[in-house]
Amino acid sequence: EVTTTGAVPLAQVWACAYLVQSEEFEENCDFTGASGIYSITGLKAGEYKVEFWSEETEPSYVGEFYDDKPFWEEADEVKVEEGAATTGIDAELAEGATIEGEVDAASVDEPIDAAICSHLPAGELGGCALTRPNGSYTLPGLPQGEYKISFTPDSFRYNLLNQFYDHKSEPSEADPLALTAGETLTGVDADLEAGAEIHGTVYSAASGAPVSEVPVCVLRPEEGEWWLRECVPTS
């Protein structure tokens, strides 16, 4: 059963079981009804981790793994035996905070496809969302706390730079946002800037002919070391 504070049943919550010891990714899911009850069937015998999350945005709820763990690495494993029902795998989801905004760019005459992600103070990923066709986004289900927000445009469609809120180029410069449970923070927007471009041709030293499918990569110095930032293949 999935509930929220006060033992109130939650409908429309996904419950998914993942087989831990498997060479391939195996996922089985069910959706809670009005009573908050779910039942995942067709499982092999083995050890599973179970995840719960809601697609609702008003209000939104914080997803978690069994038993009340925020991350996969911390989740308790659930033993499933063949021919027997494993019961009592319940979850109580806390109400979450929501961030809303828009992403655009002066150099692009259309709505921007971008990923918007929240980052915890230690750098862990808090959750991500994609822009809608009109460039707006909603990032729900965030636990109460402080976050930095990143905007990553589709690099294959636009020549745009990544950005952190509020109009910062590096995560260390980003403005932190303090969120409380149940809060909806609007106006967290991004106006993405156009990036520079590098052009050239790769030739064969032996024949002088152009060579295709050669990765060309950009590296940037950070903290005294050179780090790979992006690669594209030649045409």
PDB file of C-alpha atoms in Angstrom:
ATOM      1  CA  GLU A   1       0.000   0.000   0.000  1.00  0.00           C
ATOM      2  CA  VAL A   2       1.154   3.554  -0.747  1.00  0.00           C
ATOM      3  CA  THR A   3       0.022   6.414   1.480  1.00  0.00           C
ATOM      4  CA  THR A   4       1.004   9.946   2.394  1.00  0.00           C
ATOM      5  CA  THR A   5       1.137  11.720   5.765  1.00  0.00           C
ATOM      6  CA  GLY A   6      -1.801  10.705   7.972  1.00  0.00           C
ATOM      7  CA  ALA A   7      -2.154   7.290   6.309  1.00  0.00           C
ATOM      8  CA  VAL A   8      -4.098   8.822   3.406  1.00  0.00           C
ATOM      9  CA  PRO A   9      -4.082   6.410   0.410  1.00  0.00           C
ATOM     10  CA  LEU A  10      -2.355   7.685  -2.732  1.00  0.00           C
ATOM     11  CA  ALA A  11      -3.691   6.831  -6.175  1.00  0.00           C
ATOM     12  CA  GLN A  12      -1.747   6.952  -9.445  1.00  0.00           C
ATOM     13  CA  VAL A  13       1.595   6.037  -7.887  1.00  0.00           C
ATOM     14  CA  TRP A  14       3.972   3.727  -9.722  1.00  0.00           C
ATOM     15  CA  ALA A  15       5.458   0.800  -7.818  1.00  0.00           C
ATOM     16  CA  CYS A  16       8.261  -0.961  -9.694  1.00  0.00           C
ATOM     17  CA  ALA A  17      10.332  -4.000  -8.724  1.00  0.00           C
ATOM     18  CA  TYR A  18      13.833  -4.456 -10.149  1.00  0.00           C
ATOM     19  CA  LEU A  19      15.614  -7.816 -10.027  1.00  0.00           C
ATOM     20  CA  VAL A  20      18.982  -7.110  -8.407  1.00  0.00           C
ATOM     21  CA  GLN A  21      21.061 -10.113  -9.495  1.00  0.00           C
ATOM     22  CA  SER A  22      20.397 -10.242 -13.223  1.00  0.00           C
ATOM     23  CA  GLU A  23      22.544  -9.876 -16.322  1.00  0.00           C
ATOM     24  CA  GLU A  24      19.767  -7.894 -17.991  1.00  0.00           C
ATOM     25  CA  PHE A  25      17.595  -5.073 -16.678  1.00  0.00           C
ATOM     26  CA  GLU A  26      14.322  -6.600 -15.483  1.00  0.00           C
ATOM     27  CA  GLU A  27      11.458  -4.350 -14.423  1.00  0.00           C
ATOM     28  CA  ASN A  28       7.887  -5.134 -13.332  1.00  0.00           C
ATOM     29  CA  CYS A  29       5.477  -2.372 -12.310  1.00  0.00           C
ATOM     30  CA  ASP A  30       1.945  -1.663 -11.135  1.00  0.00           C
ATOM     31  CA  PHE A  31      -0.123   1.496 -10.604  1.00  0.00           C
ATOM     32  CA  THR A  32      -2.007   2.201  -7.363  1.00  0.00           C
ATOM     33  CA  GLY A  33      -5.759   2.689  -7.453  1.00  0.00           C
ATOM     34  CA  ALA A  34      -7.924   4.896  -5.238  1.00  0.00           C
ATOM     35  CA  SER A  35      -7.206   2.651  -2.238  1.00  0.00           C
ATOM     36  CA  GLY A  36      -3.437   3.047  -2.623  1.00  0.00           C
ATOM     37  CA  ILE A  37      -3.049  -0.701  -3.152  1.00  0.00           C
ATOM     38  CA  TYR A  38      -0.684  -2.165  -5.732  1.00  0.00           C
ATOM     39  CA  SER A  39       0.210  -5.709  -6.765  1.00  0.00           C
ATOM     40  CA  ILE A  40       3.255  -6.548  -8.891  1.00  0.00           C
ATOM     41  CA  THR A  41       2.818  -9.988 -10.469  1.00  0.00           C
ATOM     42  CA  GLY A  42       4.856 -12.315 -12.658  1.00  0.00           C
ATOM     43  CA  LEU A  43       8.088 -12.004 -10.678  1.00  0.00           C
ATOM     44  CA  LYS A  44      10.847 -14.589 -10.697  1.00  0.00           C
ATOM     45  CA  ALA A  45      12.234 -15.800  -7.390  1.00  0.00           C
ATOM     46  CA  GLY A  46      15.099 -13.578  -6.254  1.00  0.00           C
ATOM     47  CA  GLU A  47      16.107 -10.339  -4.553  1.00  0.00           C
ATOM     48  CA  TYR A  48      14.391  -7.114  -5.664  1.00  0.00           C
ATOM     49  CA  LYS A  49      14.563  -3.410  -5.012  1.00  0.00           C
ATOM     50  CA  VAL A  50      11.214  -1.619  -5.114  1.00  0.00           C
ATOM     51  CA  GLU A  51      10.735   1.992  -6.192  1.00  0.00           C
ATOM     52  CA  PHE A  52       7.711   4.267  -5.699  1.00  0.00           C
ATOM     53  CA  TRP A  53       7.020   7.512  -7.517  1.00  0.00           C
ATOM     54  CA  SER A  54       4.068   9.673  -8.473  1.00  0.00           C
ATOM     55  CA  GLU A  55       3.442  11.486 -11.760  1.00  0.00           C
ATOM     56  CA  GLU A  56       1.170  14.011 -10.053  1.00  0.00           C
ATOM     57  CA  THR A  57       2.377  17.628  -9.939  1.00  0.00           C
ATOM     58  CA  GLU A  58      -0.336  19.327  -7.838  1.00  0.00           C
ATOM     59  CA  PRO A  59       0.462  18.282  -5.223  1.00  0.00           C
ATOM     60  CA  SER A  60       3.682  16.433  -5.975  1.00  0.00           C
ATOM     61  CA  TYR A  61       5.203  13.680  -3.856  1.00  0.00           C
ATOM     62  CA  VAL A  62       8.784  12.649  -3.193  1.00  0.00           C
ATOM     63  CA  GLY A  63       9.662   9.299  -4.728  1.00  0.00           C
ATOM     64  CA  GLU A  64      11.569   6.713  -2.715  1.00  0.00           C
ATOM     65  CA  PHE A  65      12.863   3.164  -2.614  1.00  0.00           C
ATOM     66  CA  TYR A  66      11.801   0.540  -0.081  1.00  0.00           C
ATOM     67  CA  ASP A  67      12.243   0.928   2.848  1.00  0.00           C
ATOM     68  CA  ASP A  68      12.070   4.758   3.024  1.00  0.00           C
ATOM     69  CA  LYS A  69      15.387   5.220   1.192  1.00  0.00           C
ATOM     70  CA  PRO A  70      16.074   8.071  -1.261  1.00  0.00           C
ATOM     71  CA  PHE A  71      18.668   6.330  -3.452  1.00  0.00           C
ATOM     72  CA  TRP A  72      19.096   2.953  -5.174  1.00  0.00           C
ATOM     73  CA  GLU A  73      22.347   2.222  -3.352  1.00  0.00           C
ATOM     74  CA  GLU A  74      20.622   2.514   0.046  1.00  0.00           C
ATOM     75  CA  ALA A  75      17.458   0.565  -0.822  1.00  0.00           C
ATOM     76  CA  ASP A  76      16.560  -2.555   1.155  1.00  0.00           C
ATOM     77  CA  GLU A  77      16.357  -5.734  -0.899  1.00  0.00           C
ATOM     78  CA  VAL A  78      13.084  -7.655  -0.885  1.00  0.00           C
ATOM     79  CA  LYS A  79      13.215 -11.448  -1.116  1.00  0.00           C
ATOM     80  CA  VAL A  80      10.640 -13.004  -3.440  1.00  0.00           C
ATOM     81  CA  GLU A  81       9.970 -16.751  -3.392  1.00  0.00           C
ATOM     82  CA  GLU A  82       8.312 -18.635  -6.221  1.00  0.00           C
ATOM     83  CA  GLY A  83       4.619 -19.351  -5.696  1.00  0.00           C
ATOM     84  CA  ALA A  84       4.318 -17.089  -2.627  1.00  0.00           C
ATOM     85  CA  ALA A  85       3.126 -13.504  -2.176  1.00  0.00           C
ATOM     86  CA  THR A  86       5.511 -11.064  -0.486  1.00  0.00           C
ATOM     87  CA  THR A  87       3.333  -8.627   1.464  1.00  0.00           C
ATOM     88  CA  GLY A  88       3.841  -5.505   3.588  1.00  0.00           C
ATOM     89  CA  ILE A  89       6.093  -3.706   1.090  1.00  0.00           C
ATOM     90  CA  ASP A  90       4.512  -0.335   1.832  1.00  0.00           C
ATOM     91  CA  ALA A  91       5.561   3.263   1.271  1.00  0.00           C
ATOM     92  CA  GLU A  92       4.595   6.596   2.803  1.00  0.00           C
ATOM     93  CA  LEU A  93       5.442   9.393   0.379  1.00  0.00           C
ATOM     94  CA  ALA A  94       6.124  12.893   1.675  1.00  0.00           C
ATOM     95  CA  GLU A  95       4.718  15.894  -0.131  1.00  0.00           C
ATOM     96  CA  GLY A  96       7.355  17.411  -2.395  1.00  0.00           C
ATOM     97  CA  ALA A  97       8.309  20.821  -3.707  1.00  0.00           C
ATOM     98  CA  THR A  98       7.903  21.820  -7.361  1.00  0.00           C
ATOM     99  CA  ILE A  99       9.900  24.144  -9.616  1.00  0.00           C
ATOM    100  CA  GLU A 100       8.419  25.688 -12.753  1.00  0.00           C
ATOM    101  CA  GLY A 101       9.820  27.921 -15.465  1.00  0.00           C
ATOM    102  CA  GLU A 102      10.610  28.451 -19.141  1.00  0.00           C
ATOM    103  CA  VAL A 103      13.675  27.929 -21.319  1.00  0.00           C
ATOM    104  CA  ASP A 104      14.359  30.048 -24.391  1.00  0.00           C
ATOM    105  CA  ALA A 105      17.211  31.540 -26.408  1.00  0.00           C
ATOM    106  CA  ALA A 106      17.430  34.791 -28.356  1.00  0.00           C
ATOM    107  CA  SER A 107      19.382  33.062 -31.141  1.00  0.00           C
ATOM    108  CA  VAL A 108      16.757  30.342 -31.759  1.00  0.00           C
ATOM    109  CA  ASP A 109      13.353  31.101 -33.296  1.00  0.00           C
ATOM    110  CA  GLU A 110      11.539  28.160 -31.727  1.00  0.00           C
ATOM    111  CA  PRO A 111      10.916  26.625 -28.275  1.00  0.00           C
ATOM    112  CA  ILE A 112      14.007  24.934 -26.832  1.00  0.00           C
ATOM    113  CA  ASP A 113      14.268  21.212 -26.100  1.00  0.00           C
ATOM    114  CA  ALA A 114      16.241  21.002 -22.871  1.00  0.00           C
ATOM    115  CA  ALA A 115      16.715  18.932 -19.722  1.00  0.00           C
ATOM    116  CA  ILE A 116      16.296  20.744 -16.414  1.00  0.00           C
ATOM    117  CA  CYS A 117      17.916  19.079 -13.406  1.00  0.00           C
ATOM    118  CA  SER A 118      18.143  19.813  -9.688  1.00  0.00           C
ATOM    119  CA  HIS A 119      21.407  19.227  -7.830  1.00  0.00           C
ATOM    120  CA  LEU A 120      21.878  18.811  -4.084  1.00  0.00           C
ATOM    121  CA  PRO A 121      24.656  20.731  -2.266  1.00  0.00           C
ATOM    122  CA  ALA A 122      27.010  17.727  -2.406  1.00  0.00           C
ATOM    123  CA  GLY A 123      26.432  17.412  -6.158  1.00  0.00           C
ATOM    124  CA  GLU A 124      23.952  14.505  -6.161  1.00  0.00           C
ATOM    125  CA  LEU A 125      21.195  14.630  -8.754  1.00  0.00           C
ATOM    126  CA  GLY A 126      17.850  15.476  -7.192  1.00  0.00           C
ATOM    127  CA  GLY A 127      15.609  14.978 -10.229  1.00  0.00           C
ATOM    128  CA  CYS A 128      15.182  16.060 -13.850  1.00  0.00           C
ATOM    129  CA  ALA A 129      12.445  17.139 -16.264  1.00  0.00           C
ATOM    130  CA  LEU A 130      12.190  17.924 -19.983  1.00  0.00           C
ATOM    131  CA  THR A 131      10.729  21.044 -21.537  1.00  0.00           C
ATOM    132  CA  ARG A 132       7.264  20.870 -23.059  1.00  0.00           C
ATOM    133  CA  PRO A 133       6.694  21.755 -26.740  1.00  0.00           C
ATOM    134  CA  ASN A 134       6.215  25.411 -25.734  1.00  0.00           C
ATOM    135  CA  GLY A 135       9.527  25.566 -23.799  1.00  0.00           C
ATOM    136  CA  SER A 136       7.992  25.489 -20.315  1.00  0.00           C
ATOM    137  CA  TYR A 137       8.788  22.821 -17.719  1.00  0.00           C
ATOM    138  CA  THR A 138       7.643  21.454 -14.375  1.00  0.00           C
ATOM    139  CA  LEU A 139      10.076  19.692 -12.034  1.00  0.00           C
ATOM    140  CA  PRO A 140       7.996  18.082  -9.243  1.00  0.00           C
ATOM    141  CA  GLY A 141       8.576  15.743  -6.303  1.00  0.00           C
ATOM    142  CA  LEU A 142      11.661  17.400  -4.801  1.00  0.00           C
ATOM    143  CA  PRO A 143      12.426  16.776  -1.127  1.00  0.00           C
ATOM    144  CA  GLN A 144      12.619  19.845   1.077  1.00  0.00           C
ATOM    145  CA  GLY A 145      16.092  21.347   0.883  1.00  0.00           C
ATOM    146  CA  GLU A 146      18.497  23.513  -1.098  1.00  0.00           C
ATOM    147  CA  TYR A 147      19.159  22.985  -4.809  1.00  0.00           C
ATOM    148  CA  LYS A 148      21.054  24.332  -7.775  1.00  0.00           C
ATOM    149  CA  ILE A 149      19.306  24.091 -11.147  1.00  0.00           C
ATOM    150  CA  SER A 150      20.964  23.247 -14.472  1.00  0.00           C
ATOM    151  CA  PHE A 151      19.638  23.714 -18.009  1.00  0.00           C
ATOM    152  CA  THR A 152      21.090  21.450 -20.727  1.00  0.00           C
ATOM    153  CA  PRO A 153      19.854  22.105 -24.293  1.00  0.00           C
ATOM    154  CA  ASP A 154      19.779  19.480 -27.036  1.00  0.00           C
ATOM    155  CA  SER A 155      23.358  19.852 -28.307  1.00  0.00           C
ATOM    156  CA  PHE A 156      22.578  18.194 -31.646  1.00  0.00           C
ATOM    157  CA  ARG A 157      19.905  20.746 -32.594  1.00  0.00           C
ATOM    158  CA  TYR A 158      21.174  24.014 -31.150  1.00  0.00           C
ATOM    159  CA  ASN A 159      24.474  25.793 -30.716  1.00  0.00           C
ATOM    160  CA  LEU A 160      23.635  26.781 -27.143  1.00  0.00           C
ATOM    161  CA  LEU A 161      25.592  26.751 -23.908  1.00  0.00           C
ATOM    162  CA  ASN A 162      24.569  24.900 -20.767  1.00  0.00           C
ATOM    163  CA  GLN A 163      23.434  27.192 -17.998  1.00  0.00           C
ATOM    164  CA  PHE A 164      22.858  27.181 -14.246  1.00  0.00           C
ATOM    165  CA  TYR A 165      20.267  29.283 -12.487  1.00  0.00           C
ATOM    166  CA  ASP A 166      20.397  32.270 -12.427  1.00  0.00           C
ATOM    167  CA  HIS A 167      22.274  32.842 -15.743  1.00  0.00           C
ATOM    168  CA  LYS A 168      25.522  31.325 -14.487  1.00  0.00           C
ATOM    169  CA  SER A 169      27.954  29.265 -16.563  1.00  0.00           C
ATOM    170  CA  GLU A 170      29.452  27.084 -13.803  1.00  0.00           C
ATOM    171  CA  PRO A 171      27.830  25.103 -10.969  1.00  0.00           C
ATOM    172  CA  SER A 172      30.046  26.820  -8.398  1.00  0.00           C
ATOM    173  CA  GLU A 173      28.504  30.162  -9.410  1.00  0.00           C
ATOM    174  CA  ALA A 174      24.870  28.991  -9.420  1.00  0.00           C
ATOM    175  CA  ASP A 175      22.301  30.611  -7.137  1.00  0.00           C
ATOM    176  CA  PRO A 176      20.955  28.064  -4.618  1.00  0.00           C
ATOM    177  CA  LEU A 177      17.192  27.737  -4.172  1.00  0.00           C
ATOM    178  CA  ALA A 178      15.758  26.803  -0.765  1.00  0.00           C
ATOM    179  CA  LEU A 179      12.533  24.781  -1.110  1.00  0.00           C
ATOM    180  CA  THR A 180       9.989  23.753   1.506  1.00  0.00           C
ATOM    181  CA  ALA A 181       7.630  20.767   1.342  1.00  0.00           C
ATOM    182  CA  GLY A 182       4.530  21.521  -0.732  1.00  0.00           C
ATOM    183  CA  GLU A 183       5.986  24.718  -2.215  1.00  0.00           C
ATOM    184  CA  THR A 184       5.700  25.544  -5.934  1.00  0.00           C
ATOM    185  CA  LEU A 185       8.440  27.953  -7.000  1.00  0.00           C
ATOM    186  CA  THR A 186       7.725  29.627 -10.343  1.00  0.00           C
ATOM    187  CA  GLY A 187       9.800  31.823 -12.628  1.00  0.00           C
ATOM    188  CA  VAL A 188      12.949  29.686 -12.557  1.00  0.00           C
ATOM    189  CA  ASP A 189      13.738  30.533 -16.171  1.00  0.00           C
ATOM    190  CA  ALA A 190      16.755  30.317 -18.464  1.00  0.00           C
ATOM    191  CA  ASP A 191      17.722  32.465 -21.453  1.00  0.00           C
ATOM    192  CA  LEU A 192      20.418  30.354 -23.073  1.00  0.00           C
ATOM    193  CA  GLU A 193      23.344  31.948 -24.876  1.00  0.00           C
ATOM    194  CA  ALA A 194      24.744  30.903 -28.237  1.00  0.00           C
ATOM    195  CA  GLY A 195      28.047  29.047 -28.131  1.00  0.00           C
ATOM    196  CA  ALA A 196      31.182  29.401 -30.236  1.00  0.00           C
ATOM    197  CA  GLU A 197      31.881  26.960 -33.072  1.00  0.00           C
ATOM    198  CA  ILE A 198      34.948  25.144 -34.379  1.00  0.00           C
ATOM    199  CA  HIS A 199      35.036  24.043 -38.033  1.00  0.00           C
ATOM    200  CA  GLY A 200      37.546  21.995 -39.981  1.00  0.00           C
ATOM    201  CA  THR A 201      38.193  18.971 -42.165  1.00  0.00           C
ATOM    202  CA  VAL A 202      40.078  15.766 -41.358  1.00  0.00           C
ATOM    203  CA  TYR A 203      42.184  14.350 -44.212  1.00  0.00           C
ATOM    204  CA  SER A 204      44.097  11.112 -44.691  1.00  0.00           C
ATOM    205  CA  ALA A 205      47.856  11.780 -44.583  1.00  0.00           C
ATOM    206  CA  ALA A 206      48.401   8.942 -47.064  1.00  0.00           C
ATOM    207  CA  SER A 207      45.839   9.834 -49.734  1.00  0.00           C
ATOM    208  CA  GLY A 208      44.803  13.399 -48.963  1.00  0.00           C
ATOM    209  CA  ALA A 209      41.150  12.326 -49.094  1.00  0.00           C
ATOM    210  CA  PRO A 210      38.633  13.466 -46.441  1.00  0.00           C
ATOM    211  CA  VAL A 211      38.038  10.875 -43.704  1.00  0.00           C
ATOM    212  CA  SER A 212      34.610  10.285 -42.171  1.00  0.00           C
ATOM    213  CA  GLU A 213      33.588   9.020 -38.708  1.00  0.00           C
ATOM    214  CA  VAL A 214      36.661  10.433 -36.964  1.00  0.00           C
ATOM    215  CA  PRO A 215      35.802  11.701 -33.455  1.00  0.00           C
ATOM    216  CA  VAL A 216      36.821  15.338 -32.961  1.00  0.00           C
ATOM    217  CA  CYS A 217      36.813  16.288 -29.297  1.00  0.00           C
ATOM    218  CA  VAL A 218      36.983  19.477 -27.266  1.00  0.00           C
ATOM    219  CA  LEU A 219      38.887  19.532 -23.971  1.00  0.00           C
ATOM    220  CA  ARG A 220      38.880  22.338 -21.427  1.00  0.00           C
ATOM    221  CA  PRO A 221      41.248  22.999 -18.528  1.00  0.00           C
ATOM    222  CA  GLU A 222      39.618  22.742 -15.108  1.00  0.00           C
ATOM    223  CA  GLU A 223      41.532  22.898 -11.831  1.00  0.00           C
ATOM    224  CA  GLY A 224      44.855  22.272 -13.543  1.00  0.00           C
ATOM    225  CA  GLU A 225      43.688  19.281 -15.638  1.00  0.00           C
ATOM    226  CA  TRP A 226      42.258  18.890 -19.131  1.00  0.00           C
ATOM    227  CA  TRP A 227      38.762  17.399 -19.247  1.00  0.00           C
ATOM    228  CA  LEU A 228      36.831  16.038 -22.221  1.00  0.00           C
ATOM    229  CA  ARG A 229      33.731  18.178 -22.814  1.00  0.00           C
ATOM    230  CA  GLU A 230      32.215  17.013 -26.102  1.00  0.00           C
ATOM    231  CA  CYS A 231      32.954  14.969 -29.242  1.00  0.00           C
ATOM    232  CA  VAL A 232      31.418  14.873 -32.733  1.00  0.00           C
ATOM    233  CA  PRO A 233      32.247  12.554 -35.672  1.00  0.00           C
ATOM    234  CA  THR A 234      33.335  13.941 -39.019  1.00  0.00           C
ATOM    235  CA  SER A 235      30.899  13.722 -41.933  1.00  0.00           C
TER     236      SER A 235
END
